Amino acid sequence: MNKDKSIKVGRLKLTIAKQIKRKCADIYLTPNYLKHIERRHKIELEKVGLSAVDFVSAVVNGYNQIREGSGDSILLVIFNSDLNYTAGIDMCLSGEYWEVKTAEPRKTEDIIKRKLLWKK
């Protein structure tokens, strides 16, 4: 990865990483995955009024749950049981950093099917 073109959006803190038995590391959004999020989830992001970068940053800095993703990935989630949608980003460990794979508002019913690893 060329970190010069990637955007550091946050860090999975040591205290939380230990609780979920994962690595503490910075979280990056690469140009390729940024393009994916902008293309694939444009309509959903327009509905919440945020750019892809702002959406990812909001979730990374405001998540209140971590859930299992697909394979080795984890989901950072802003969960609110009163809403039909939650904010989530899917990321996986890529060497020495976490890489955001996708980000979008997701239906709450889809999120609660995933195993809860951590809750604020």
mmCIF file of C-alpha atoms in Angstrom:
data_model
loop_
_atom_site.group_PDB
_atom_site.id
_atom_site.type_symbol
_atom_site.label_atom_id
_atom_site.label_comp_id
_atom_site.label_asym_id
_atom_site.label_seq_id
_atom_site.Cartn_x
_atom_site.Cartn_y
_atom_site.Cartn_z
ATOM 1 C CA MET A 1 0.000 0.000 0.000
ATOM 2 C CA ASN A 2 1.184 3.497 -0.761
ATOM 3 C CA LYS A 3 0.300 5.313 2.446
ATOM 4 C CA ASP A 4 0.966 8.660 0.728
ATOM 5 C CA LYS A 5 -2.272 8.305 -1.221
ATOM 6 C CA SER A 6 -4.225 6.520 1.511
ATOM 7 C CA ILE A 7 -6.110 8.378 4.204
ATOM 8 C CA LYS A 8 -5.535 7.578 7.874
ATOM 9 C CA VAL A 9 -8.993 7.719 9.419
ATOM 10 C CA GLY A 10 -8.245 6.519 12.944
ATOM 11 C CA ARG A 11 -6.850 3.745 15.068
ATOM 12 C CA LEU A 12 -8.163 0.592 16.711
ATOM 13 C CA LYS A 13 -7.110 1.406 20.266
ATOM 14 C CA LEU A 14 -5.100 -1.027 22.371
ATOM 15 C CA THR A 15 -7.706 -1.412 25.126
ATOM 16 C CA ILE A 16 -10.418 -2.370 22.638
ATOM 17 C CA ALA A 17 -8.088 -4.490 20.481
ATOM 18 C CA LYS A 18 -7.138 -6.574 23.539
ATOM 19 C CA GLN A 19 -10.796 -7.129 24.421
ATOM 20 C CA ILE A 20 -11.608 -8.458 20.949
ATOM 21 C CA LYS A 21 -8.271 -10.283 20.604
ATOM 22 C CA ARG A 22 -7.191 -8.314 17.542
ATOM 23 C CA LYS A 23 -4.224 -6.138 16.691
ATOM 24 C CA CYS A 24 -4.029 -2.501 17.737
ATOM 25 C CA ALA A 25 -3.217 -0.557 14.561
ATOM 26 C CA ASP A 26 -4.009 2.495 12.480
ATOM 27 C CA ILE A 27 -7.018 2.388 10.155
ATOM 28 C CA TYR A 28 -6.523 3.475 6.523
ATOM 29 C CA LEU A 29 -8.858 4.123 3.626
ATOM 30 C CA THR A 30 -7.038 3.361 0.357
ATOM 31 C CA PRO A 31 -7.830 5.068 -2.965
ATOM 32 C CA ASN A 32 -9.221 1.835 -4.466
ATOM 33 C CA TYR A 33 -11.647 1.183 -1.613
ATOM 34 C CA LEU A 34 -12.589 4.864 -1.494
ATOM 35 C CA LYS A 35 -13.592 4.607 -5.173
ATOM 36 C CA HIS A 36 -15.540 1.421 -4.405
ATOM 37 C CA ILE A 37 -17.471 3.103 -1.577
ATOM 38 C CA GLU A 38 -18.181 6.203 -3.672
ATOM 39 C CA ARG A 39 -19.479 4.132 -6.610
ATOM 40 C CA ARG A 40 -21.239 1.265 -4.855
ATOM 41 C CA HIS A 41 -22.850 3.188 -1.979
ATOM 42 C CA LYS A 42 -23.360 6.615 -3.524
ATOM 43 C CA ILE A 43 -27.144 6.646 -3.088
ATOM 44 C CA GLU A 44 -27.031 5.526 0.567
ATOM 45 C CA LEU A 45 -24.362 8.118 1.402
ATOM 46 C CA GLU A 46 -26.306 10.876 -0.349
ATOM 47 C CA LYS A 47 -29.307 10.022 1.850
ATOM 48 C CA VAL A 48 -27.241 10.633 5.002
ATOM 49 C CA GLY A 49 -25.588 13.686 3.447
ATOM 50 C CA LEU A 50 -21.954 12.611 3.863
ATOM 51 C CA SER A 51 -19.056 11.991 1.531
ATOM 52 C CA ALA A 52 -17.436 8.548 1.676
ATOM 53 C CA VAL A 53 -14.441 9.903 3.615
ATOM 54 C CA ASP A 54 -16.660 11.780 6.095
ATOM 55 C CA PHE A 55 -18.854 8.714 6.585
ATOM 56 C CA VAL A 56 -15.868 6.435 7.272
ATOM 57 C CA SER A 57 -14.326 9.004 9.623
ATOM 58 C CA ALA A 58 -17.613 9.399 11.507
ATOM 59 C CA VAL A 59 -17.914 5.640 12.056
ATOM 60 C CA VAL A 60 -14.245 5.170 13.013
ATOM 61 C CA ASN A 61 -14.482 7.996 15.529
ATOM 62 C CA GLY A 62 -17.949 7.229 16.859
ATOM 63 C CA TYR A 63 -18.542 3.471 16.776
ATOM 64 C CA ASN A 64 -20.229 1.902 19.780
ATOM 65 C CA GLN A 65 -20.041 -1.752 18.715
ATOM 66 C CA ILE A 66 -17.659 -4.107 16.964
ATOM 67 C CA ARG A 67 -19.099 -7.177 15.292
ATOM 68 C CA GLU A 68 -17.665 -10.083 13.312
ATOM 69 C CA GLY A 69 -17.504 -9.488 9.599
ATOM 70 C CA SER A 70 -16.902 -11.976 6.822
ATOM 71 C CA GLY A 71 -13.786 -14.116 7.133
ATOM 72 C CA ASP A 72 -11.240 -12.299 9.288
ATOM 73 C CA SER A 73 -12.837 -8.879 8.931
ATOM 74 C CA ILE A 74 -14.540 -6.900 11.661
ATOM 75 C CA LEU A 75 -17.357 -4.378 11.497
ATOM 76 C CA LEU A 76 -17.183 -1.068 13.318
ATOM 77 C CA VAL A 77 -20.782 -0.040 13.917
ATOM 78 C CA ILE A 78 -22.659 3.001 15.116
ATOM 79 C CA PHE A 79 -25.672 1.152 16.466
ATOM 80 C CA ASN A 80 -28.979 2.719 17.426
ATOM 81 C CA SER A 81 -31.808 0.253 17.981
ATOM 82 C CA ASP A 82 -34.397 3.005 17.394
ATOM 83 C CA LEU A 83 -33.365 3.383 13.747
ATOM 84 C CA ASN A 84 -33.907 1.100 10.779
ATOM 85 C CA TYR A 85 -30.342 1.670 9.637
ATOM 86 C CA THR A 86 -26.981 1.660 11.327
ATOM 87 C CA ALA A 87 -23.627 2.911 10.092
ATOM 88 C CA GLY A 88 -20.986 0.290 9.514
ATOM 89 C CA ILE A 89 -17.555 -0.172 8.029
ATOM 90 C CA ASP A 90 -15.983 -3.502 7.181
ATOM 91 C CA MET A 91 -12.221 -3.674 7.625
ATOM 92 C CA CYS A 92 -9.512 -6.309 7.718
ATOM 93 C CA LEU A 93 -5.942 -6.419 8.963
ATOM 94 C CA SER A 94 -3.479 -5.900 6.150
ATOM 95 C CA GLY A 95 0.009 -6.320 7.546
ATOM 96 C CA GLU A 96 0.603 -3.541 10.049
ATOM 97 C CA TYR A 97 -2.645 -1.618 9.563
ATOM 98 C CA TRP A 98 -6.409 -2.048 9.294
ATOM 99 C CA GLU A 99 -7.784 -1.416 5.819
ATOM 100 C CA VAL A 100 -11.351 -0.225 5.269
ATOM 101 C CA LYS A 101 -12.963 -2.528 2.701
ATOM 102 C CA THR A 102 -16.415 -0.964 2.501
ATOM 103 C CA ALA A 103 -18.673 1.428 4.378
ATOM 104 C CA GLU A 104 -22.388 2.089 4.230
ATOM 105 C CA PRO A 105 -25.569 2.553 6.174
ATOM 106 C CA ARG A 106 -26.841 -0.984 6.820
ATOM 107 C CA LYS A 107 -30.156 -2.342 7.942
ATOM 108 C CA THR A 108 -30.167 -2.904 11.686
ATOM 109 C CA GLU A 109 -31.615 -6.390 11.204
ATOM 110 C CA ASP A 110 -28.544 -7.345 9.150
ATOM 111 C CA ILE A 111 -26.130 -6.027 11.786
ATOM 112 C CA ILE A 112 -27.692 -7.841 14.733
ATOM 113 C CA LYS A 113 -27.222 -11.186 12.957
ATOM 114 C CA ARG A 114 -23.442 -10.750 13.326
ATOM 115 C CA LYS A 115 -21.651 -11.847 16.481
ATOM 116 C CA LEU A 116 -21.087 -8.985 18.927
ATOM 117 C CA LEU A 117 -17.396 -8.709 19.881
ATOM 118 C CA TRP A 118 -17.432 -5.437 21.826
ATOM 119 C CA LYS A 119 -19.948 -2.893 23.030
ATOM 120 C CA LYS A 120 -19.362 0.546 24.494
#
